PDB file of C-alpha atoms in Angstrom:
ATOM      1  CA  ALA A  10      24.995  -7.366  -9.725  1.00 73.00           C
ATOM      2  CA  TYR A  11      23.649  -9.773 -12.326  1.00 80.00           C
ATOM      3  CA  ARG A  12      26.994  -9.912 -14.139  1.00 80.00           C
ATOM      4  CA  HIS A  13      28.646 -10.850 -10.837  1.00 83.00           C
ATOM      5  CA  MET A  14      26.240 -13.819 -10.651  1.00 83.00           C
ATOM      6  CA  ASN A  15      27.003 -14.686 -14.317  1.00 81.00           C
ATOM      7  CA  LEU A  16      23.468 -13.791 -15.390  1.00 83.00           C
ATOM      8  CA  THR A  17      23.688 -12.118 -18.790  1.00 84.00           C
ATOM      9  CA  LEU A  18      21.878 -12.353 -22.109  1.00 84.00           C
ATOM     10  CA  GLU A  19      24.542 -14.825 -23.218  1.00 84.00           C
ATOM     11  CA  SER A  20      24.193 -17.111 -20.172  1.00 83.00           C
ATOM     12  CA  GLY A  21      21.634 -19.415 -21.742  1.00 85.00           C
ATOM     13  CA  ILE A  22      17.889 -19.647 -21.876  1.00 85.00           C
ATOM     14  CA  TYR A  23      17.382 -18.540 -18.257  1.00 83.00           C
ATOM     15  CA  GLY A  24      19.338 -15.311 -18.737  1.00 84.00           C
ATOM     16  CA  SER A  25      17.596 -14.518 -22.015  1.00 87.00           C
ATOM     17  CA  THR A  26      14.168 -15.241 -20.548  1.00 85.00           C
ATOM     18  CA  PHE A  27      14.892 -13.232 -17.407  1.00 84.00           C
ATOM     19  CA  PHE A  28      15.962 -10.120 -19.307  1.00 88.00           C
ATOM     20  CA  MET A  29      13.152 -10.465 -21.854  1.00 88.00           C
ATOM     21  CA  LEU A  30      10.471 -10.738 -19.144  1.00 85.00           C
ATOM     22  CA  THR A  31      11.845  -7.918 -17.015  1.00 86.00           C
ATOM     23  CA  GLY A  32      12.406  -5.751 -20.107  1.00 91.00           C
ATOM     24  CA  PHE A  33       8.835  -6.174 -21.325  1.00 89.00           C
ATOM     25  CA  HIS A  34       7.558  -5.504 -17.826  1.00 86.00           C
ATOM     26  CA  GLY A  35       9.671  -2.335 -17.661  1.00 90.00           C
ATOM     27  CA  LEU A  36       8.184  -1.243 -20.982  1.00 93.00           C
ATOM     28  CA  HIS A  37       4.657  -1.762 -19.631  1.00 90.00           C
ATOM     29  CA  VAL A  38       5.506   0.187 -16.462  1.00 90.00           C
ATOM     30  CA  THR A  39       6.791   3.059 -18.607  1.00 95.00           C
ATOM     31  CA  ILE A  40       3.612   3.029 -20.713  1.00 94.00           C
ATOM     32  CA  GLY A  41       1.512   2.982 -17.527  1.00 92.00           C
ATOM     33  CA  ALA A  42       3.410   5.922 -16.050  1.00 94.00           C
ATOM     34  CA  ILE A  43       2.876   7.903 -19.258  1.00 96.00           C
ATOM     35  CA  MET A  44      -0.835   7.036 -19.223  1.00 94.00           C
ATOM     36  CA  LEU A  45      -1.177   8.166 -15.603  1.00 93.00           C
ATOM     37  CA  THR A  46       0.629  11.427 -16.401  1.00 96.00           C
ATOM     38  CA  VAL A  47      -1.757  12.061 -19.299  1.00 96.00           C
ATOM     39  CA  MET A  48      -4.719  11.302 -17.001  1.00 95.00           C
ATOM     40  CA  LEU A  49      -3.371  13.780 -14.436  1.00 96.00           C
ATOM     41  CA  VAL A  50      -3.096  16.518 -17.071  1.00 97.00           C
ATOM     42  CA  ARG A  51      -6.593  15.760 -18.361  1.00 96.00           C
ATOM     43  CA  ALA A  52      -7.998  15.751 -14.805  1.00 95.00           C
ATOM     44  CA  ILE A  53      -6.395  19.121 -14.074  1.00 96.00           C
ATOM     45  CA  LYS A  54      -7.978  20.501 -17.262  1.00 96.00           C
ATOM     46  CA  GLY A  55     -11.383  19.204 -16.145  1.00 95.00           C
ATOM     47  CA  HIS A  56     -11.907  16.603 -18.859  1.00 94.00           C
ATOM     48  CA  PHE A  57     -13.522  14.095 -16.493  1.00 93.00           C
ATOM     49  CA  THR A  58     -16.952  14.119 -14.869  1.00 92.00           C
ATOM     50  CA  PRO A  59     -18.711  11.499 -12.732  1.00 92.00           C
ATOM     51  CA  GLU A  60     -20.502  10.336 -15.891  1.00 93.00           C
ATOM     52  CA  HIS A  61     -17.580  10.670 -18.352  1.00 93.00           C
ATOM     53  CA  HIS A  62     -14.385   9.076 -17.026  1.00 93.00           C
ATOM     54  CA  PHE A  63     -13.734   5.962 -19.131  1.00 94.00           C
ATOM     55  CA  ALA A  64     -10.143   6.911 -20.044  1.00 94.00           C
ATOM     56  CA  PHE A  65      -9.288   7.391 -16.380  1.00 92.00           C
ATOM     57  CA  GLU A  66     -10.830   4.039 -15.480  1.00 94.00           C
ATOM     58  CA  ALA A  67      -9.039   2.306 -18.374  1.00 95.00           C
ATOM     59  CA  ALA A  68      -5.691   3.688 -17.185  1.00 94.00           C
ATOM     60  CA  ALA A  69      -6.421   2.439 -13.670  1.00 93.00           C
ATOM     61  CA  TRP A  70      -7.297  -1.041 -14.972  1.00 95.00           C
ATOM     62  CA  TYR A  71      -4.109  -1.084 -17.057  1.00 93.00           C
ATOM     63  CA  TRP A  72      -2.047  -0.188 -13.990  1.00 91.00           C
ATOM     64  CA  HIS A  73      -3.703  -2.993 -12.000  1.00 92.00           C
ATOM     65  CA  PHE A  74      -2.864  -5.367 -14.859  1.00 88.00           C
ATOM     66  CA  VAL A  75       0.795  -4.312 -14.619  1.00 88.00           C
ATOM     67  CA  ASP A  76       0.699  -4.939 -10.841  1.00 89.00           C
ATOM     68  CA  VAL A  77      -0.669  -8.453 -11.278  1.00 91.00           C
ATOM     69  CA  VAL A  78       1.877  -9.247 -13.988  1.00 86.00           C
ATOM     70  CA  TRP A  79       4.660  -8.036 -11.685  1.00 86.00           C
ATOM     71  CA  LEU A  80       3.495 -10.409  -8.961  1.00 90.00           C
ATOM     72  CA  GLY A  81       3.470 -13.279 -11.443  1.00 88.00           C
ATOM     73  CA  LEU A  82       6.937 -12.388 -12.718  1.00 83.00           C
ATOM     74  CA  PHE A  83       8.312 -12.121  -9.204  1.00 84.00           C
ATOM     75  CA  ILE A  84       7.008 -15.566  -8.308  1.00 89.00           C
ATOM     76  CA  PHE A  85       8.133 -17.090 -11.618  1.00 82.00           C
ATOM     77  CA  VAL A  86      11.628 -15.578 -11.681  1.00 76.00           C
ATOM     78  CA  TYR A  87      12.635 -15.493  -8.024  1.00 79.00           C
ATOM     79  CA  TRP A  88      10.691 -18.289  -6.327  1.00 79.00           C
ATOM     80  CA  LEU A  89      10.634 -21.016  -8.979  1.00 69.00           C
TER      81      LEU A  89
END
């Protein structure tokens, strides 16, 4: 679909920036999904207690960070 609109890596600074931003965001989403999978495995094994759950909380904060960045990217790329 992007090629049909002439949006490629070679289409200038906008195309390069678009693919760089969405690529980095995709990388962060992949990292977040891996972190959540690891947290699920650890939770199933009983590694977390009400007093000891920092890794779980850190993964949740990371995922919220990725959400906020996605909102910023959406506004920056599609609305501006």
